[in-house]
Tab-separated table of C-alpha atoms in Angstrom:
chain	number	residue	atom	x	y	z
A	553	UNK	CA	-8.706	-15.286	12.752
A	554	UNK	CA	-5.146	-14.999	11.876
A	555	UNK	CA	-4.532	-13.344	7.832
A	556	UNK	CA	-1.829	-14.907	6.139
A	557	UNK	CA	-1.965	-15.329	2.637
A	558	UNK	CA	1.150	-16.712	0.959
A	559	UNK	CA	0.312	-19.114	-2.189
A	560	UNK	CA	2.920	-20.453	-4.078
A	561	UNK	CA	3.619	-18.089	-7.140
A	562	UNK	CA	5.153	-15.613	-4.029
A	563	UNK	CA	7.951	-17.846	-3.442
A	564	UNK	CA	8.655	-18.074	-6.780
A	565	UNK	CA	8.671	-14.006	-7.271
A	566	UNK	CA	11.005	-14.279	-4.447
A	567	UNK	CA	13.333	-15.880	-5.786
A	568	UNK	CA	13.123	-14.061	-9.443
A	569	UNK	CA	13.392	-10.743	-7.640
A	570	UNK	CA	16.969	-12.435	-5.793
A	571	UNK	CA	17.914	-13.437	-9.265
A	572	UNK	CA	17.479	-10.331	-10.871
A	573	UNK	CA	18.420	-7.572	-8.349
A	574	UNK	CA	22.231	-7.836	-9.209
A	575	UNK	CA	21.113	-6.120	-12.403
A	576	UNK	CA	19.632	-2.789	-10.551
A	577	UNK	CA	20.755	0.171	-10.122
A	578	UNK	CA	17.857	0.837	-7.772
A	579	UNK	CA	14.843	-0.183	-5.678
A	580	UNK	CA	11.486	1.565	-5.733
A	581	UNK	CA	9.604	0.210	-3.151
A	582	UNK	CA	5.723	0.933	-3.285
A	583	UNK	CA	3.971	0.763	0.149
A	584	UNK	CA	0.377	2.198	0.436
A	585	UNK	CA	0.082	5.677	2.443
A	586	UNK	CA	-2.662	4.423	4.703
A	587	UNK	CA	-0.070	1.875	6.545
A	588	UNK	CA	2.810	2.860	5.454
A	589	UNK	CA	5.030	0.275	7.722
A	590	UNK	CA	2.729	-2.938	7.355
A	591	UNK	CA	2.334	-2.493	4.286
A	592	UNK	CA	6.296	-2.932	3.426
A	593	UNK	CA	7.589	-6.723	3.175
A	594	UNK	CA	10.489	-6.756	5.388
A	595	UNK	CA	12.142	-9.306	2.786
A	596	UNK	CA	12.788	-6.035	0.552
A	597	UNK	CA	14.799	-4.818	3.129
A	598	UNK	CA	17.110	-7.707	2.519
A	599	UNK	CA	16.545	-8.330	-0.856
A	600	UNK	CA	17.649	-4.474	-1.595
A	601	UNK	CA	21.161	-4.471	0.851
A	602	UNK	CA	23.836	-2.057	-1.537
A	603	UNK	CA	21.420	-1.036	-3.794
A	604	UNK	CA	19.800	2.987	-3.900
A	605	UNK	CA	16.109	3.108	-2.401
A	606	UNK	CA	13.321	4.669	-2.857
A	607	UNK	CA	10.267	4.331	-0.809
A	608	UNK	CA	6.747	5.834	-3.018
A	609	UNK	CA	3.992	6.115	-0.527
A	610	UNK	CA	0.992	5.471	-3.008
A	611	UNK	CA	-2.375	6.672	-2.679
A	612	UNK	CA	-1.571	9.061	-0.577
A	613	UNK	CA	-4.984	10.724	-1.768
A	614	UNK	CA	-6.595	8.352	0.700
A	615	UNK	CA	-4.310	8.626	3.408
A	616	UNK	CA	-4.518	11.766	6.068
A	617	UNK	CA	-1.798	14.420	4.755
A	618	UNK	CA	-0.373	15.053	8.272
A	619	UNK	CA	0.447	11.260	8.779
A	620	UNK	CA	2.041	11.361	5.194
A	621	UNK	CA	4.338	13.853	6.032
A	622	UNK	CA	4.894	12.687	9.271
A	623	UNK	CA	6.163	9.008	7.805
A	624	UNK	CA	8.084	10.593	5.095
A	625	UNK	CA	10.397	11.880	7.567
A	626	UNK	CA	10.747	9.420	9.555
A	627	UNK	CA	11.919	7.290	6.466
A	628	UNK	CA	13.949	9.938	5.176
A	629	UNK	CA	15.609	10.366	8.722
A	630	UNK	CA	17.027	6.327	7.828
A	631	UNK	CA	18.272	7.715	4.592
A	632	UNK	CA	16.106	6.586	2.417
A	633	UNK	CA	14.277	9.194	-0.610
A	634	UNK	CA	10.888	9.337	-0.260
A	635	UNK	CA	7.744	10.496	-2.492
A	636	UNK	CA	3.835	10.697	-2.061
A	637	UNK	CA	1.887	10.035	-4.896
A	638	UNK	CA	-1.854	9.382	-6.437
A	639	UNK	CA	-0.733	7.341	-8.914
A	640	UNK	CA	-4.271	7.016	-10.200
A	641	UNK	CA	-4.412	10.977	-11.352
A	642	UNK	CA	-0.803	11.061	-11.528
A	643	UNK	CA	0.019	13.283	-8.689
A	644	UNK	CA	3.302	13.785	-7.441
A	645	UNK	CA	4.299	11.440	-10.588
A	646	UNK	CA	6.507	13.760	-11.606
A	647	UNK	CA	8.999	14.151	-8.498
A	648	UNK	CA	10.281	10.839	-9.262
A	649	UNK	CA	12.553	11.405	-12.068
A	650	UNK	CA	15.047	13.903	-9.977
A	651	UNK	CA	14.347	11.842	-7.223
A	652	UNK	CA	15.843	9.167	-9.339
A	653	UNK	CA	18.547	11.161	-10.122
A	654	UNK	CA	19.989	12.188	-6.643
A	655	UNK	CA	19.284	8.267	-5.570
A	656	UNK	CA	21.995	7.246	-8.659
A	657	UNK	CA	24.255	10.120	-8.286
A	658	UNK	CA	27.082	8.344	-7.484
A	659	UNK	CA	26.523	5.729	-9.743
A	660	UNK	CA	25.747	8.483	-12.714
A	661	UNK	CA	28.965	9.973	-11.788
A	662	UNK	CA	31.518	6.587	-11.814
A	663	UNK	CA	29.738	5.842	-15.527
A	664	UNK	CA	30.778	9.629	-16.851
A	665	UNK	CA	34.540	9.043	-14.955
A	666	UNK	CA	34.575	5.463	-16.892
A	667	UNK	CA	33.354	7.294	-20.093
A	668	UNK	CA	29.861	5.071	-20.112
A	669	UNK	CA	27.299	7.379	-21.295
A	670	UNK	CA	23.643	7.277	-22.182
A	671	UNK	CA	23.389	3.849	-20.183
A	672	UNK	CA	19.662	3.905	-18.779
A	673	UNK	CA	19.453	3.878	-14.599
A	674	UNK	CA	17.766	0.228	-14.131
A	675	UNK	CA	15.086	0.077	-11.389
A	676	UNK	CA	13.319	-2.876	-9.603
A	677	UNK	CA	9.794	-1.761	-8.588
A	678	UNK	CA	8.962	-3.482	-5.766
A	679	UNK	CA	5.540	-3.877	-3.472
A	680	UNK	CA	3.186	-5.820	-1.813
A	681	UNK	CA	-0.134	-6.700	-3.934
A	682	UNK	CA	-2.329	-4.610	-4.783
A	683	UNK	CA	-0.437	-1.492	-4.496
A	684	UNK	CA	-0.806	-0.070	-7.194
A	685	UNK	CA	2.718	-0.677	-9.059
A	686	UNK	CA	1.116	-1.062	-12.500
A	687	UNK	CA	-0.584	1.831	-11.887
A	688	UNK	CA	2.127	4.120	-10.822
A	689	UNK	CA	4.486	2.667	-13.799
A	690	UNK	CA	1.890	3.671	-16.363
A	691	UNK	CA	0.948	6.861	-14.955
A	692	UNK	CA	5.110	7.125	-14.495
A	693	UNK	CA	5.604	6.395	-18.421
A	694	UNK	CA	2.453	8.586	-19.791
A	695	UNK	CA	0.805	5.473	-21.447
A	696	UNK	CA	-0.414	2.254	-20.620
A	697	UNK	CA	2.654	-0.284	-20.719
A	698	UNK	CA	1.929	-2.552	-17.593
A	699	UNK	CA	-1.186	-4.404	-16.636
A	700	UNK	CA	-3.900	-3.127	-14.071
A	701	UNK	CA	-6.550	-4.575	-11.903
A	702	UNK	CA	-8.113	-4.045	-8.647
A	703	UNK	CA	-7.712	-7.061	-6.958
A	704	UNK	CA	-4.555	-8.761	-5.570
A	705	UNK	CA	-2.469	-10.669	-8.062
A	706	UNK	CA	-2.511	-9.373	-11.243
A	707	UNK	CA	0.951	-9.010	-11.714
A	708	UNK	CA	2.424	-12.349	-12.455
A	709	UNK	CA	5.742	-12.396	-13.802
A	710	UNK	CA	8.632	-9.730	-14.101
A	711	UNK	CA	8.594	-7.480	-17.320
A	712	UNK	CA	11.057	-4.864	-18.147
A	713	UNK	CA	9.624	-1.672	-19.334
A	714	UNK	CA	11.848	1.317	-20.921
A	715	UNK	CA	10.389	4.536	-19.709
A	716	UNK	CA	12.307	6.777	-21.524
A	717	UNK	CA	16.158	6.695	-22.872
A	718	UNK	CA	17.081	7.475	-18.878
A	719	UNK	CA	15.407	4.903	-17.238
A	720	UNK	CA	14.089	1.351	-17.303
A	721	UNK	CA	11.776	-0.244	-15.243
A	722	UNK	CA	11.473	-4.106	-14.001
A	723	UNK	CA	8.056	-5.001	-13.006
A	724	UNK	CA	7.456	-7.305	-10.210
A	725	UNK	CA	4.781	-9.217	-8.910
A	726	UNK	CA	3.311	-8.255	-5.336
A	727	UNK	CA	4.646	-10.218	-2.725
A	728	UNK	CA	3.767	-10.676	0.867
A	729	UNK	CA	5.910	-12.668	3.482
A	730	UNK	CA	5.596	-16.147	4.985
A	731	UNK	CA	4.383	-14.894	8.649
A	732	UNK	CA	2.639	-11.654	9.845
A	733	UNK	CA	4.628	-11.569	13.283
A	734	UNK	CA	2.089	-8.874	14.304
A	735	UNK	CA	-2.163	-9.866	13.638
A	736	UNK	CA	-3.006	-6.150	13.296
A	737	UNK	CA	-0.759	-5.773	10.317
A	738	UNK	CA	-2.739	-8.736	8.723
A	739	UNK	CA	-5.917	-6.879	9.548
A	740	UNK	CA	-4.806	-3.597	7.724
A	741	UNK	CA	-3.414	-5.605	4.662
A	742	UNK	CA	-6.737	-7.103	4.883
A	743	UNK	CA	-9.179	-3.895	5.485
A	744	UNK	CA	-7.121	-2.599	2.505
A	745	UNK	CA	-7.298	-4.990	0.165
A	746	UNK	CA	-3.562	-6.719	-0.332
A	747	UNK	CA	-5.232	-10.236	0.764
A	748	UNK	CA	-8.040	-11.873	-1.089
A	749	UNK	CA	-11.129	-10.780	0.372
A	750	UNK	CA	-12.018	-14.581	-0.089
A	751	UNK	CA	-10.117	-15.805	3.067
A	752	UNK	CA	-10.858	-12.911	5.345
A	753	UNK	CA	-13.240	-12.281	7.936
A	754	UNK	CA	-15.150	-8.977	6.916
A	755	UNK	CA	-17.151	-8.953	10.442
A	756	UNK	CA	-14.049	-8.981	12.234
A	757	UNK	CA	-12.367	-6.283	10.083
A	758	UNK	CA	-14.917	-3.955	10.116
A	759	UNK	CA	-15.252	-4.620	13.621
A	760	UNK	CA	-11.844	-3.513	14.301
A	761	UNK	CA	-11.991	-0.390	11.817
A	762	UNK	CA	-15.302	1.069	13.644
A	763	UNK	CA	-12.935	0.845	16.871
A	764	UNK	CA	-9.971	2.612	15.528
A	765	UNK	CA	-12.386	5.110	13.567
A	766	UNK	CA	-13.735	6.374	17.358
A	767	UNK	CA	-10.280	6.668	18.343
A	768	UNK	CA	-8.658	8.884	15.766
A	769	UNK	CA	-11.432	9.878	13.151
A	770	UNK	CA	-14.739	9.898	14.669
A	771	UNK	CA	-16.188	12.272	12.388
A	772	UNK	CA	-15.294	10.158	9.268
A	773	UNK	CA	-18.520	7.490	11.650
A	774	UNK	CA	-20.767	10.706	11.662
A	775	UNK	CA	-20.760	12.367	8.282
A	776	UNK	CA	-20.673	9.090	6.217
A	777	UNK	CA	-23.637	7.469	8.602
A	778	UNK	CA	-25.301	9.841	10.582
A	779	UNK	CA	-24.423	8.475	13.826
A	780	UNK	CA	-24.104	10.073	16.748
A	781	UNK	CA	-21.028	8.520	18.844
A	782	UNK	CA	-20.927	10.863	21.678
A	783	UNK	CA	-22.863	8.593	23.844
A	784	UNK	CA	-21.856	5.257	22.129
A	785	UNK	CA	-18.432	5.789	23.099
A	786	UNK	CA	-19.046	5.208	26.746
A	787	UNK	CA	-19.872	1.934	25.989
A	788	UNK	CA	-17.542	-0.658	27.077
A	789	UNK	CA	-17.228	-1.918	23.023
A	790	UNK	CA	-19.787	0.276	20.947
A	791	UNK	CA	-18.280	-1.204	17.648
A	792	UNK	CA	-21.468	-4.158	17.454
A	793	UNK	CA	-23.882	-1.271	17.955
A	794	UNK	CA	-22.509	1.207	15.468
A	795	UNK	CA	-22.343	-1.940	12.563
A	796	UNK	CA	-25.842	-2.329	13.578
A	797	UNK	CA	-26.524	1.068	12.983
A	798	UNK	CA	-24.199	1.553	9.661
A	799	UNK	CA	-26.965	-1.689	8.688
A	800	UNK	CA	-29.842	0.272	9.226
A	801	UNK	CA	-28.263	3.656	7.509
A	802	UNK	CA	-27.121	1.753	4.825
A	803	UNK	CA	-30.715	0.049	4.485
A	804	UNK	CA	-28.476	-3.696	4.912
A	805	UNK	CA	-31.763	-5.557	6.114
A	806	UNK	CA	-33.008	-9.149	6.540
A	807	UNK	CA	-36.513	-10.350	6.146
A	808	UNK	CA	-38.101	-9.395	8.989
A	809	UNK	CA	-35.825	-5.554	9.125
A	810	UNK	CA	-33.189	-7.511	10.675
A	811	UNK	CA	-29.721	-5.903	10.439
A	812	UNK	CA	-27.461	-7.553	8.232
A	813	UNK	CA	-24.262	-7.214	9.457
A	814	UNK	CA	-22.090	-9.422	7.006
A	815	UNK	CA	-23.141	-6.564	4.021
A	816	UNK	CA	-23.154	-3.560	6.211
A	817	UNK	CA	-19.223	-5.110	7.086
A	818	UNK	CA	-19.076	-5.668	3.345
A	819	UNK	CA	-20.414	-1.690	2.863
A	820	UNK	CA	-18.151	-0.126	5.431
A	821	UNK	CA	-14.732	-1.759	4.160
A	822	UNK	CA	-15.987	-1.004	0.917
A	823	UNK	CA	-16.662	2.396	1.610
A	824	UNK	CA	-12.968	2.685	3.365
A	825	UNK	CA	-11.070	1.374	0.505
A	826	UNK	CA	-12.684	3.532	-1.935
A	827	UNK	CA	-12.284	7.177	0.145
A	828	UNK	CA	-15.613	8.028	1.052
A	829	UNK	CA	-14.948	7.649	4.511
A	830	UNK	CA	-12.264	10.554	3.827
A	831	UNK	CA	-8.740	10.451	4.156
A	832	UNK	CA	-7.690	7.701	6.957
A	833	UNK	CA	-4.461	6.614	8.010
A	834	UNK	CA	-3.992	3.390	9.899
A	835	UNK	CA	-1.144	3.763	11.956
A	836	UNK	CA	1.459	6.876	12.730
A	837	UNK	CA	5.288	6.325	12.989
């Protein structure tokens, strides 16, 4: 199936975030570690044209380090600041405020030349749902100031929140775009949990995460299940066999012992979003 979600309170966040980003200084842009590229909304790139940028690869506890680093530089090398963060234990929190600072240098410097002092930088934080941009902004301001949740959406309408005398924040809700031009980048929005689980196919994703687990972290299919996929591998499409196997591990049964493989789906994306797969990236620059 294709993955498109799009309802209507996204176009109208749209077109708030157009109204409003005349009154920025700067766009932070969350995008989560483990897809790094999909998981940016290529509207931000136009919605953000002029303005300073930074780009905060969240939950980068769940994404593999090496691929971090490796898409951190490959943003930078487009000019754009960077930072890798957990936002739930507040890790790497902390770099943003003189990351801030070099981002609005310029700007900082034309207010002290104009004799405008103490005037707070103004960010947008920007993202697609379920990022994690409440999250970072409270773990950002020490206390709890924005609204959190775990499921796409709860974000609905902008809020400005002063951090401290330096800085103040505007809120957004997540926003995807009208058309994934690409499937797979549906899929990975999908498998990590930016589009209601309601209208996706958790077969089919979990399908397509056993195949991309044999190809770059078979070991994360061993140690969580106890399978073996030396000899599964060989297999024209082993993917089927090793759900059916996750079913059995997982004790996801039917009367009768047969496997269930809509909850052992269910168990395995479940498992993925929550790190206990271990630290899996879903696509290298």
């Amino acid at each position: 199936m294709d993955y498109q979600w799009y309802p209507g309170h996204m176009t109208k966040a749209r077109r708030m975030m157009q109204e409003n980003i005349s009154l920025i200084d700067l766009l932070i842009e969350l995008t989560d570690a483990r897809a790094p590229q999909s998981g940016r909304n290529p509207d931000i790139d136009s919605l953000a044209q002029g303005k300073s940028r930074i780009i905060v690869l969240n939950k980068a506890d769940l994404a593999d380090s090496t691929a971090t680093d490796q898409w951190r530089e490959c943003f930078e090398r487009s000019g754009i600041l960077t930072a890798a963060v957990d936002s739930r234990k507040g890790s790497g929190v902390r770099q943003l405020k003189p990351l801030i600072d070099k981002a609005c240098a310029e700007k900082l410097e034309r207010n002290r030349r104009r004799g405008i002092v103490n005037r707070p930088v103004r960010a947008m934080i920007a993202g697609i749902p379920n990022v994690g941009k409440s999250t970072f902004i409270n773990s950002f301001a020490g206390k709890a100031v924005a609204k959190t949740g775990d499921k796409p959406g709860v974000t609905k309408g902008k809020q400005w929140i002063r951090l401290n005398k330096n800085v103040e924040l505007l809120d957004t809700p997540g926003i995807l775009w009208p058309k994934f031009d690409d499937r797979e980048v549906g899929m990975k929005l999908a498998i990590m949990g930016s589009i209601r689980d309601e209208i996706t196919d958790e077969g089919e994703l979990a399908l397509w995460l056993i195949r991309y687990l044999l190809t770059g972290y078979p070991e994360a299919l061993r140690e969580r299940y106890q399978i073996d996929t030396e000899g599964l591998t060989e297999q024209e499409d082993p993917a089927l066999d090793i759900l059916g196997r996750i079913a059995v591990r997982r004790g996801c049964l039917k009367a009768g012992g047969e496997a269930d493989l809509s909850k052992a789906s269910k168990v395995l994306i479940d498992d993925y979003r929550s790190g206990r797969l271990g630290r899996i990236t879903l696509e290298r620059p």
